[in-house]
PDB file of C-alpha atoms in Angstrom:
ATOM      1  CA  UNK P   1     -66.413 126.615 -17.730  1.00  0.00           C
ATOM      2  CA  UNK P   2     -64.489 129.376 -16.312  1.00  0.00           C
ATOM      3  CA  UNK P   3     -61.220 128.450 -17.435  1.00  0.00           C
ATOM      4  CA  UNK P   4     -60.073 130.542 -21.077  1.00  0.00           C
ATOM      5  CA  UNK P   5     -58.057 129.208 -23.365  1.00  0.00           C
ATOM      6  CA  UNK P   6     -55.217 131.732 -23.150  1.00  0.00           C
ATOM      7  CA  UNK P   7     -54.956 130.658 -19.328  1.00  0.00           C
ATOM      8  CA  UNK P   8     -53.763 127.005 -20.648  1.00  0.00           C
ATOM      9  CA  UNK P   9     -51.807 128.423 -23.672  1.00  0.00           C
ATOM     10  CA  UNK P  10     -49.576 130.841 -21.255  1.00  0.00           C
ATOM     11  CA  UNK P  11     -48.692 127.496 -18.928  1.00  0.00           C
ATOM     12  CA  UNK P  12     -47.796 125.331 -22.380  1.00  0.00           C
ATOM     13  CA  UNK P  13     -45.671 128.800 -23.111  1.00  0.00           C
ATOM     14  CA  UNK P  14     -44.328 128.708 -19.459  1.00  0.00           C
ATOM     15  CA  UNK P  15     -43.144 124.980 -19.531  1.00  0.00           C
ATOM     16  CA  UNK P  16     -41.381 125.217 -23.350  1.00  0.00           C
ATOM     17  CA  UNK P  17     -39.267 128.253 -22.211  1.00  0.00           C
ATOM     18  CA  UNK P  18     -38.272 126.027 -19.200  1.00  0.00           C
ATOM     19  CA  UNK P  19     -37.737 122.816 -21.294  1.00  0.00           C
ATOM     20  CA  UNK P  20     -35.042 125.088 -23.736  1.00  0.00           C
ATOM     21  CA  UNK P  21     -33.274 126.117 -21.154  1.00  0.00           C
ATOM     22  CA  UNK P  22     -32.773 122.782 -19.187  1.00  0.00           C
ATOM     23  CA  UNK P  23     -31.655 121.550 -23.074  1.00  0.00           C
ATOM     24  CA  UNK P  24     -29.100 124.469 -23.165  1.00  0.00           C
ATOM     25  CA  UNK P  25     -28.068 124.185 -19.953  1.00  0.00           C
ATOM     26  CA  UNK P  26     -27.591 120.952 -18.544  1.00  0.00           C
ATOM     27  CA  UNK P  27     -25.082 118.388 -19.712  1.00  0.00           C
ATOM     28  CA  UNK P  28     -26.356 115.461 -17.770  1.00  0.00           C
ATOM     29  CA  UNK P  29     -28.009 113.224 -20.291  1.00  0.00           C
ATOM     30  CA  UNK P  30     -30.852 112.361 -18.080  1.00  0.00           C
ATOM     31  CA  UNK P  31     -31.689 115.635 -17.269  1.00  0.00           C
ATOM     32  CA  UNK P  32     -32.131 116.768 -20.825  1.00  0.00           C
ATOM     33  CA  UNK P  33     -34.736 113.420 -21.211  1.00  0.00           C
ATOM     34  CA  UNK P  34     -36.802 115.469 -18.492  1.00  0.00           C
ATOM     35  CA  UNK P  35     -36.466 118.677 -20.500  1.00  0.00           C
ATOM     36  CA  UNK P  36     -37.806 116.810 -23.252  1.00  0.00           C
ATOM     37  CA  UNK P  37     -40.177 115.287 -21.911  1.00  0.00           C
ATOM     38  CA  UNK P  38     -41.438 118.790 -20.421  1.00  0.00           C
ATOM     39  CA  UNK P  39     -41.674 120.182 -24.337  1.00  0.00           C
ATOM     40  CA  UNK P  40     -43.757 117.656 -25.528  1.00  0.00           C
ATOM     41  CA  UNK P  41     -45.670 117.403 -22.347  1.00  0.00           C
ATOM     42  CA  UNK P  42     -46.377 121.738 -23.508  1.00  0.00           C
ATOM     43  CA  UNK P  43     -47.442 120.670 -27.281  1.00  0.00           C
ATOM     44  CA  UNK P  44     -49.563 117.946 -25.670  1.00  0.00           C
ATOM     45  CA  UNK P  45     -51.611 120.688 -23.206  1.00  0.00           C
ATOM     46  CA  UNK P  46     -51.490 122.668 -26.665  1.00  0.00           C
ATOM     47  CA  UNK P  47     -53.052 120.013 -28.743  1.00  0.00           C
ATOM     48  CA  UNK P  48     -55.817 118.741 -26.526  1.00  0.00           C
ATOM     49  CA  UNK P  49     -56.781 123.070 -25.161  1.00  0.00           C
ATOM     50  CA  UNK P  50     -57.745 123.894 -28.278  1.00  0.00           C
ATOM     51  CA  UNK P  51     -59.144 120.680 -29.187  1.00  0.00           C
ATOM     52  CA  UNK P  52     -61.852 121.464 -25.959  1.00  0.00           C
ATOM     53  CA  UNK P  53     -62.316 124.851 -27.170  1.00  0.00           C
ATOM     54  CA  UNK P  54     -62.816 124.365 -31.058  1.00  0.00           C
ATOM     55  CA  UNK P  55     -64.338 121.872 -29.926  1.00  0.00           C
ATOM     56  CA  UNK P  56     -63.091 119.313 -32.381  1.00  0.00           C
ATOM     57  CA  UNK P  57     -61.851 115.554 -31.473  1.00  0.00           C
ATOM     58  CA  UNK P  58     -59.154 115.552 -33.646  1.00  0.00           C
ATOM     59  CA  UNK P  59     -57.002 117.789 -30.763  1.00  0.00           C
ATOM     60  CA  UNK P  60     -57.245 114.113 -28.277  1.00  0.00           C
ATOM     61  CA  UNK P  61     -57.215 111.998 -30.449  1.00  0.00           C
ATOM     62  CA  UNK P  62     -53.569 113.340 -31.469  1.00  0.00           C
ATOM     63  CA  UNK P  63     -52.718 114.006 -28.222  1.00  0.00           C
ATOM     64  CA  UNK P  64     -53.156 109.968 -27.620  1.00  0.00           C
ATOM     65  CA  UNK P  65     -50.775 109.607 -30.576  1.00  0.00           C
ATOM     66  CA  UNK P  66     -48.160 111.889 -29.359  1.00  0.00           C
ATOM     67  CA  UNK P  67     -48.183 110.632 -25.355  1.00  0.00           C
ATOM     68  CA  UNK P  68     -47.678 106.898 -27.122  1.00  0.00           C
ATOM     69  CA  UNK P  69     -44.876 107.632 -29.249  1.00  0.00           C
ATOM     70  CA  UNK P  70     -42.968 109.695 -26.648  1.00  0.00           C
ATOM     71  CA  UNK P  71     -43.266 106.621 -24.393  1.00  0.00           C
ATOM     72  CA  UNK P  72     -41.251 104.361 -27.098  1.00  0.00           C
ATOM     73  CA  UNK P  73     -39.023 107.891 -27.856  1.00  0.00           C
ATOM     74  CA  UNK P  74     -37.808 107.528 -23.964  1.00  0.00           C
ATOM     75  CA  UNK P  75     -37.377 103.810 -23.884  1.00  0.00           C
ATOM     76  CA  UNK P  76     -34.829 104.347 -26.274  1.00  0.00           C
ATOM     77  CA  UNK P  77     -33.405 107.506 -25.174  1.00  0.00           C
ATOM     78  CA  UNK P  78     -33.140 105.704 -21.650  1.00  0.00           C
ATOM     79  CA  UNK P  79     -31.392 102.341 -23.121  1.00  0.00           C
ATOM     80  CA  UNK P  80     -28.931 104.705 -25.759  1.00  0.00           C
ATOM     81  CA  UNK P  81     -27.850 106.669 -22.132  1.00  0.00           C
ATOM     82  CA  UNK P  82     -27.403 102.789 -20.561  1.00  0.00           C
ATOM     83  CA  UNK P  83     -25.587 101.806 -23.327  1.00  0.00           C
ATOM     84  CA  UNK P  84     -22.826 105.261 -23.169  1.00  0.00           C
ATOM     85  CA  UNK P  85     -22.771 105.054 -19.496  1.00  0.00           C
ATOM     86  CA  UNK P  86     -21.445 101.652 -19.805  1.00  0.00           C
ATOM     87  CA  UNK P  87     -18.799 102.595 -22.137  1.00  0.00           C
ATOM     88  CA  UNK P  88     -18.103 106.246 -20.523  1.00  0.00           C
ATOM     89  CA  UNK P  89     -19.161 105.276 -17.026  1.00  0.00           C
ATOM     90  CA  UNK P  90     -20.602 108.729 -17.348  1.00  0.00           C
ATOM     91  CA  UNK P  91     -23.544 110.894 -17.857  1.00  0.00           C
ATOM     92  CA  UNK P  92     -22.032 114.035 -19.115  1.00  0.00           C
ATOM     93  CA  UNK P  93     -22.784 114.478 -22.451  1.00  0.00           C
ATOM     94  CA  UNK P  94     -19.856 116.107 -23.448  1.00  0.00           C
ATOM     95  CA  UNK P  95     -17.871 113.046 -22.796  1.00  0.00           C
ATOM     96  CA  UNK P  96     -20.418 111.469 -25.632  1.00  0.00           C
ATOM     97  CA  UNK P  97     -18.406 113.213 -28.351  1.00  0.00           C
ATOM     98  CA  UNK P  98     -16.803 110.141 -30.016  1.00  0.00           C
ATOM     99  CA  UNK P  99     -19.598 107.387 -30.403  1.00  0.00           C
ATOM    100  CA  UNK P 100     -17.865 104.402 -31.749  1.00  0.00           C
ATOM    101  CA  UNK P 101     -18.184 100.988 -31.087  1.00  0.00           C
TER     102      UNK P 101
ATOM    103  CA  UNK W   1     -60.645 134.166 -15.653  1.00  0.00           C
ATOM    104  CA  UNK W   2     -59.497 131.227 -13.748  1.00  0.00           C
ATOM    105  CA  UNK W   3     -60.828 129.683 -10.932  1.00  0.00           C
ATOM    106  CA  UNK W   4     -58.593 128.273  -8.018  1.00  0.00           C
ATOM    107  CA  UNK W   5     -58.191 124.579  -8.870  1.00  0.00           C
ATOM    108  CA  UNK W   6     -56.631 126.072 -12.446  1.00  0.00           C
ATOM    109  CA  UNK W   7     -54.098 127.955 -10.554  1.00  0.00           C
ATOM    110  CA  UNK W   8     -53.129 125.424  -7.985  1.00  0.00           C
ATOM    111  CA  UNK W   9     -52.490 122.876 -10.899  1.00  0.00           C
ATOM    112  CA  UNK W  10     -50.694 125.349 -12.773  1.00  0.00           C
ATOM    113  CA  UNK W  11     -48.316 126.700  -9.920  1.00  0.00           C
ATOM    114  CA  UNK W  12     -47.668 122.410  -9.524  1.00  0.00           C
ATOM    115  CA  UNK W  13     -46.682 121.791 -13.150  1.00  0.00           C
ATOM    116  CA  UNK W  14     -44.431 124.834 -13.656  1.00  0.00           C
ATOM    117  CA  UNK W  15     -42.645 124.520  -9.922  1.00  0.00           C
ATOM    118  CA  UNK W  16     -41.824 121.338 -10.287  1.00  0.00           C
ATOM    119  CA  UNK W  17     -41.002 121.258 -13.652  1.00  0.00           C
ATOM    120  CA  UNK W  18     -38.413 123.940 -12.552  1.00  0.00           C
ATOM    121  CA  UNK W  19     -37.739 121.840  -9.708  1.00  0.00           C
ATOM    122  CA  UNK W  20     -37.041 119.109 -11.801  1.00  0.00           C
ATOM    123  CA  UNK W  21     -34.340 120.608 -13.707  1.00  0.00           C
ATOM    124  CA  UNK W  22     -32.561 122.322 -10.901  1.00  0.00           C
ATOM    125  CA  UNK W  23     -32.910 119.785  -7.699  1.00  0.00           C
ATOM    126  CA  UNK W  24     -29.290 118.395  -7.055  1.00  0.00           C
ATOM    127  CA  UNK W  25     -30.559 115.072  -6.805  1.00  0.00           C
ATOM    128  CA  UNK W  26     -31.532 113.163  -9.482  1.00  0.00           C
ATOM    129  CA  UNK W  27     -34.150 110.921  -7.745  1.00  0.00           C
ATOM    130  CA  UNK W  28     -35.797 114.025  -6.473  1.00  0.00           C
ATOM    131  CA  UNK W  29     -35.715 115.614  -9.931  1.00  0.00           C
ATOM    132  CA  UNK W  30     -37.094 111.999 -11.567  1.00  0.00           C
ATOM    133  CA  UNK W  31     -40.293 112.457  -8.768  1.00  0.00           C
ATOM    134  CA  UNK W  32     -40.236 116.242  -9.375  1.00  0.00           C
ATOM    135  CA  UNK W  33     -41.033 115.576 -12.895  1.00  0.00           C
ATOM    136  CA  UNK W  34     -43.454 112.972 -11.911  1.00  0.00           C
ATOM    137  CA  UNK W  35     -45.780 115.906  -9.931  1.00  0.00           C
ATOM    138  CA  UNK W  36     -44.850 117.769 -13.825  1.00  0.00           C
ATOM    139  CA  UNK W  37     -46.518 114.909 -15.401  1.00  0.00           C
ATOM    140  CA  UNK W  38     -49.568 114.721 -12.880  1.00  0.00           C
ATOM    141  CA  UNK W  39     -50.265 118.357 -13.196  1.00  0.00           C
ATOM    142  CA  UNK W  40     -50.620 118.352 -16.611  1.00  0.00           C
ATOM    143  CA  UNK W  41     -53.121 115.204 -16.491  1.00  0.00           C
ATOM    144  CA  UNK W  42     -54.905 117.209 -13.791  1.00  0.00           C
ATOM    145  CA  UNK W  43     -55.568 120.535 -16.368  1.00  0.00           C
ATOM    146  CA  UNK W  44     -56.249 117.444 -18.725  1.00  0.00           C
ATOM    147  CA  UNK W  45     -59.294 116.824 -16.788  1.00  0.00           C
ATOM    148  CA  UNK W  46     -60.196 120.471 -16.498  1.00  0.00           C
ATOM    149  CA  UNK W  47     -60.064 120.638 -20.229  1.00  0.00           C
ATOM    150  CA  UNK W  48     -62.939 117.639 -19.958  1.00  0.00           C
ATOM    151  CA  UNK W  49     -61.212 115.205 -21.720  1.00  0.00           C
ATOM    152  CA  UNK W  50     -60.763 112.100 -18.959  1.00  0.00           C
ATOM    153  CA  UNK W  51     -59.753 109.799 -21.230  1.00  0.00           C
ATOM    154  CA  UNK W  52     -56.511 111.631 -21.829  1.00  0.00           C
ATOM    155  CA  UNK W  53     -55.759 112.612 -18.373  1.00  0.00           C
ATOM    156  CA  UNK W  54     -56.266 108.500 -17.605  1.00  0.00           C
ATOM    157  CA  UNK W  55     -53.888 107.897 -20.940  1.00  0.00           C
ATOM    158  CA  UNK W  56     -51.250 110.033 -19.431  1.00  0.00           C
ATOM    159  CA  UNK W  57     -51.706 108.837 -15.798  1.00  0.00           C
ATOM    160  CA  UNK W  58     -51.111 105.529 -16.947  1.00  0.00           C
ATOM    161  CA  UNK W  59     -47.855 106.089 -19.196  1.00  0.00           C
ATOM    162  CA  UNK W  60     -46.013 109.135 -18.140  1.00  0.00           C
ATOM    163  CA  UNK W  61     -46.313 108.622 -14.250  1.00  0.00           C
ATOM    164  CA  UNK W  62     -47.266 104.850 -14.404  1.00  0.00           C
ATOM    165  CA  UNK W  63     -44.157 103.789 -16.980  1.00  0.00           C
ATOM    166  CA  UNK W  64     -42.311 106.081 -18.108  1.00  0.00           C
ATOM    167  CA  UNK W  65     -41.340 108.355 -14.567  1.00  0.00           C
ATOM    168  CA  UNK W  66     -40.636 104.646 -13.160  1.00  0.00           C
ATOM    169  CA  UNK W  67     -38.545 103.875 -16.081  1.00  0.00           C
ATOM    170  CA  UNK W  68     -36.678 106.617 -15.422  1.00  0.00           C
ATOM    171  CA  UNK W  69     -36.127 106.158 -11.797  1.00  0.00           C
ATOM    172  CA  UNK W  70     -34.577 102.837 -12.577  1.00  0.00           C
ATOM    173  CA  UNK W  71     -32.346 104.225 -15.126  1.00  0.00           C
ATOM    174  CA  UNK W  72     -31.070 106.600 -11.961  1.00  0.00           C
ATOM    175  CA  UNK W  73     -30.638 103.737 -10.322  1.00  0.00           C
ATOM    176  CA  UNK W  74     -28.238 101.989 -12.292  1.00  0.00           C
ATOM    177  CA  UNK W  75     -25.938 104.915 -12.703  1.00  0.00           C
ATOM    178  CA  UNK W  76     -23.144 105.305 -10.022  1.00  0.00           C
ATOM    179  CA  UNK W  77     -24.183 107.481  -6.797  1.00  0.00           C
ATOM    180  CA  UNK W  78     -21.312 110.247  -7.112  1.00  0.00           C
ATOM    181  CA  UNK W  79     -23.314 110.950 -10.268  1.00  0.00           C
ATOM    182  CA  UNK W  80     -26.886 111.089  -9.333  1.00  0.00           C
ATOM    183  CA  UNK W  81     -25.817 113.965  -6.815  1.00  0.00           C
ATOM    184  CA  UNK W  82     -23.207 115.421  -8.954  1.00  0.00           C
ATOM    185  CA  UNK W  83     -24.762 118.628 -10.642  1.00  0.00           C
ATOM    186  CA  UNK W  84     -23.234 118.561 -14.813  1.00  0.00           C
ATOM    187  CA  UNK W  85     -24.126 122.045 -16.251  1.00  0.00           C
ATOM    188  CA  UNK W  86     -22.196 124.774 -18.179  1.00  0.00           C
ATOM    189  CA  UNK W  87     -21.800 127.660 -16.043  1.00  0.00           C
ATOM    190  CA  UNK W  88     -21.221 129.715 -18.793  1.00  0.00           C
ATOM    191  CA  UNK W  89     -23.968 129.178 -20.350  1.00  0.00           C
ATOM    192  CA  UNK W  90     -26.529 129.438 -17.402  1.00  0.00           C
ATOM    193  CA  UNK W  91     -27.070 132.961 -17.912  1.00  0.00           C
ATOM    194  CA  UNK W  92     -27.444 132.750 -21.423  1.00  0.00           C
ATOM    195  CA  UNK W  93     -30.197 129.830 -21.243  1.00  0.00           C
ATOM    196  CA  UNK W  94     -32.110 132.209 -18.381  1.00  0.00           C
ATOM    197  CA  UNK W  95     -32.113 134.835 -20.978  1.00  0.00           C
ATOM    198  CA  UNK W  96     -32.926 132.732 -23.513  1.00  0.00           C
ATOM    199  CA  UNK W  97     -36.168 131.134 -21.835  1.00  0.00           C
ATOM    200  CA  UNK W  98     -37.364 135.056 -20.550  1.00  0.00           C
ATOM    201  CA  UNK W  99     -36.992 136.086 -24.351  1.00  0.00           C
ATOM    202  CA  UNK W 100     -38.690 132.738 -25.427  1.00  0.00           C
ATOM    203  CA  UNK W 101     -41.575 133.233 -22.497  1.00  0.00           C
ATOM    204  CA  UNK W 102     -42.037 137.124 -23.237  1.00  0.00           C
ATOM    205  CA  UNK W 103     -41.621 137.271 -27.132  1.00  0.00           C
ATOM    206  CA  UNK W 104     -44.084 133.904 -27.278  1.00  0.00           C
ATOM    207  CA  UNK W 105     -46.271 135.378 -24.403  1.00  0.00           C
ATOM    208  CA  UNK W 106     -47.192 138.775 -25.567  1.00  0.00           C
ATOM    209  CA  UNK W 107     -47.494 137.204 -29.354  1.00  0.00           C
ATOM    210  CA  UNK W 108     -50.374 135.337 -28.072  1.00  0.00           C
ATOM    211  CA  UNK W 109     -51.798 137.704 -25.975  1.00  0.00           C
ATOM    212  CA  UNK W 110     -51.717 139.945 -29.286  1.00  0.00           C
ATOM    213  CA  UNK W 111     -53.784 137.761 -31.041  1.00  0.00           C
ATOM    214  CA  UNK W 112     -57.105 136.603 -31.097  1.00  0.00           C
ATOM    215  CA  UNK W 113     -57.131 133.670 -28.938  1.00  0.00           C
ATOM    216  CA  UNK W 114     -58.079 135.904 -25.712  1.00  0.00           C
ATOM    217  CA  UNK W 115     -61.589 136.053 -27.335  1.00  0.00           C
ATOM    218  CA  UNK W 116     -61.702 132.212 -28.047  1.00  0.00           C
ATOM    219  CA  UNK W 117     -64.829 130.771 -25.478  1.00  0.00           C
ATOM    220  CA  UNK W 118     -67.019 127.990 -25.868  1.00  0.00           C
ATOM    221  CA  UNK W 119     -70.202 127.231 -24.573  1.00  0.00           C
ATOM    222  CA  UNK W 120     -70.336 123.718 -26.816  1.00  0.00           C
ATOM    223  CA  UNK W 121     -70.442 120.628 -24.692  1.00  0.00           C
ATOM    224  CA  UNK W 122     -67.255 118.451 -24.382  1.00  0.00           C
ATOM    225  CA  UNK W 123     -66.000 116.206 -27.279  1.00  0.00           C
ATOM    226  CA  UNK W 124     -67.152 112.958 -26.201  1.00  0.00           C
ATOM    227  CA  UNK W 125     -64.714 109.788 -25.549  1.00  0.00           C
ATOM    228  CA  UNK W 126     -66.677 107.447 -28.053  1.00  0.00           C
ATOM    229  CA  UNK W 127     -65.826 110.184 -30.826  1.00  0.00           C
ATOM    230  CA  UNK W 128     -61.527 109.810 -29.705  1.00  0.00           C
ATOM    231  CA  UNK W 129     -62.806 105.690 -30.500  1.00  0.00           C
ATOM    232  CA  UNK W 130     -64.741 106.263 -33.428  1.00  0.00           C
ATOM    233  CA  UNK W 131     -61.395 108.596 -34.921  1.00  0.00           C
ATOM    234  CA  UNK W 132     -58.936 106.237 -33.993  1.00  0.00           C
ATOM    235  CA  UNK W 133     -60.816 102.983 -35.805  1.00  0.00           C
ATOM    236  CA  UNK W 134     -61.633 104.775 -38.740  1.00  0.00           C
ATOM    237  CA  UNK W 135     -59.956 107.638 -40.310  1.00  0.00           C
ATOM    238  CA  UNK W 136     -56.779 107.319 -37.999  1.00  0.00           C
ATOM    239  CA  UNK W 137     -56.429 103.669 -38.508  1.00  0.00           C
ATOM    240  CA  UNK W 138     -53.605 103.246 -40.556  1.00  0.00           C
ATOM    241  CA  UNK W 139     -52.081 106.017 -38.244  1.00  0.00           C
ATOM    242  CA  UNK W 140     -52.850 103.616 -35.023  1.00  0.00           C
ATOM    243  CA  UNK W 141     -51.314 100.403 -36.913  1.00  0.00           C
ATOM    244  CA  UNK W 142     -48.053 102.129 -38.023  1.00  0.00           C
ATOM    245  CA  UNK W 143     -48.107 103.404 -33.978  1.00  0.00           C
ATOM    246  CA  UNK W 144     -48.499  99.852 -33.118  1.00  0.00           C
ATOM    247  CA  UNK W 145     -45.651  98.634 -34.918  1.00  0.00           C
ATOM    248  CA  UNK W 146     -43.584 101.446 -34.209  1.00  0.00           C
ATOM    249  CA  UNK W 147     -43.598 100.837 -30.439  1.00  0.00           C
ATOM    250  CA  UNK W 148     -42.921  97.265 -30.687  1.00  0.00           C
ATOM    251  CA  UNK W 149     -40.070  97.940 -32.683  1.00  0.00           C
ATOM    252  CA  UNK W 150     -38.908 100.652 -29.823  1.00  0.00           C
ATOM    253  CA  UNK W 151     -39.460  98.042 -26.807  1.00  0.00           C
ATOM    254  CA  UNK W 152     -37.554  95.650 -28.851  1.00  0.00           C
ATOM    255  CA  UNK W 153     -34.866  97.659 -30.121  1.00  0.00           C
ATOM    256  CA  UNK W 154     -34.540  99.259 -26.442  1.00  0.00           C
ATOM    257  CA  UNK W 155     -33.828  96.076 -25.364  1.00  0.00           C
ATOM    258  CA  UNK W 156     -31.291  95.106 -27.865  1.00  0.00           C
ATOM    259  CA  UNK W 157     -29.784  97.640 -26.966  1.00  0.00           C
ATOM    260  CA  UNK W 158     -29.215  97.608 -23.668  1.00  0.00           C
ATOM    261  CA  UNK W 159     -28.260  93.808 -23.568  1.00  0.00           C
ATOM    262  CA  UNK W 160     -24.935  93.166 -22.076  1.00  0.00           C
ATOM    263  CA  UNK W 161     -22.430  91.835 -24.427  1.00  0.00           C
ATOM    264  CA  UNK W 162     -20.149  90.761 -21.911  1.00  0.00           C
ATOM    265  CA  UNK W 163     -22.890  88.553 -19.577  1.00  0.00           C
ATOM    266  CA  UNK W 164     -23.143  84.877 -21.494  1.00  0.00           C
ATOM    267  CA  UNK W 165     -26.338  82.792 -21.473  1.00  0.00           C
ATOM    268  CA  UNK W 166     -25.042  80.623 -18.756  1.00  0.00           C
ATOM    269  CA  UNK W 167     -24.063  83.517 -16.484  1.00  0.00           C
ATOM    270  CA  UNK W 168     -27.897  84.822 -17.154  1.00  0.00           C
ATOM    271  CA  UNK W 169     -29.465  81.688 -15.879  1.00  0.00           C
ATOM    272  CA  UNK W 170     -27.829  81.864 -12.714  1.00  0.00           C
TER     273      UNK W 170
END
């Protein structure tokens, strides 16, 4: 196999630096979901390159973890943003400040 | 070094994850993030490990980029096209990510991993099976439960107050 590890390591580098800075710069709540999802996306290529190249299962099998718990993470990230738009009939997040009732 | 497939995946997944952040739209950034999504199940099944890629073909861009197209959906149209940012802070977050990609980047490339190759066959799929039933099994019960209890609670959640039963059934 041609590919190195350091070749998928730089990419997982590449995509956190974008995810922070779609988390410190947007304000639309949606849009920081997808920066979210980007950063764990990063760990994910993290955990399962260096389970290949130890090579160890453990690095997949957590990766399996993390993908299914990130998929319950969004569907209630994506019903809390429902839930504020309704009462802010907004997505800005700074209009999120006071959360009651 | 890496071959041409590597690259071409890895130009994909970065683009449009930067596509996916920036595009005006919304709807274009929820499909942007789906190609985000793809790539990465694509250097999945570079790494060898198809079972993976499959997993995260079937819930990032199968459920959860759909989800999140819906969720567009719902929210008024002046605000899917409307672009909420700081413009203060743009500037600072580029600087932040450059310091976060080079600092990161030439820590790595400082260390050992540049030497890191294998000639070892793949980790096979039955071993993922074999972890997951018995050392990980508590692990994949309390995973279990924890996703019901997100569906569910999602759900709750999002359930109109204001709508009675009777309203529903029509």
């Amino acid at each position: 196999m041609s590919n190195e590890l350091i070749d998928f390591v730089l990419v997982s580098v590449a995509l956190l630096g974008i995810g922070i800075y779609g988390l410190s710069v947007k304000r639309n709540a949606i849009r920081m979901l997808f920066a979210v999802e980007i950063i764990i996306n990063a760990a994910n290529l993290n955990m399962v390159a260096f389970g290949r190249f130890l090579p160890h299962s453990g690095g997949q099998t957590l990766a399996l973890f993390s993908i299914a718990i990130a998929a319950a993470e969004v569907a209630v990230g994506l019903s809390l943003i429902i839930v504020a738009y309704r009462m802010y009939q907004n997505i800005d997040i700074a209009d999120f400040r006071s959360l009651k009732g | 070094m890496a071959d041409a497939v590597f690259l071409a995946l890895s130009v994909i997944t970065i683009g449009s994850a930067i596509a996916a952040l920036e595009l005006r739209s919304l709807i274009y950034g929820s499909i942007a993030l789906m190609g985000t999504l793809g790539g990465i199940a694509g250097l999945f099944l570079l790494l060898d490990s198809p079972f993976v890629a499959m997993f995260q073909i079937a819930v990032y861009v199968g459920s959860i980029a759909v989800l999140i197209l819906f969720t567009v959906m719902l929210v008024k149209r002046e605000l899917i096209f409307k672009k909420i940012e700081d413009k203060r802070r743009k500037f600072a977050g580029i600087g932040l990510m450059l310091v976060l990609m080079v600092g990161l980047g030439s820590v790595i490339l400082d260390s050992g991993i540049k030497s890191i190759t294998t000639d070892e066959p793949a980790v096979d799929f039955r071993d993922i099976g074999a972890d997951f039933l018995t050392y990980y099994w508590p692990a994949l019960i309390l995973m279990a439960l924890i996703l019901a209890g997100s569906v569910t609670g999602a759900l709750v959640l999002a359930r109109r107050e204001d709508v009675g039963n009777e309203q529903r059934a029509n």
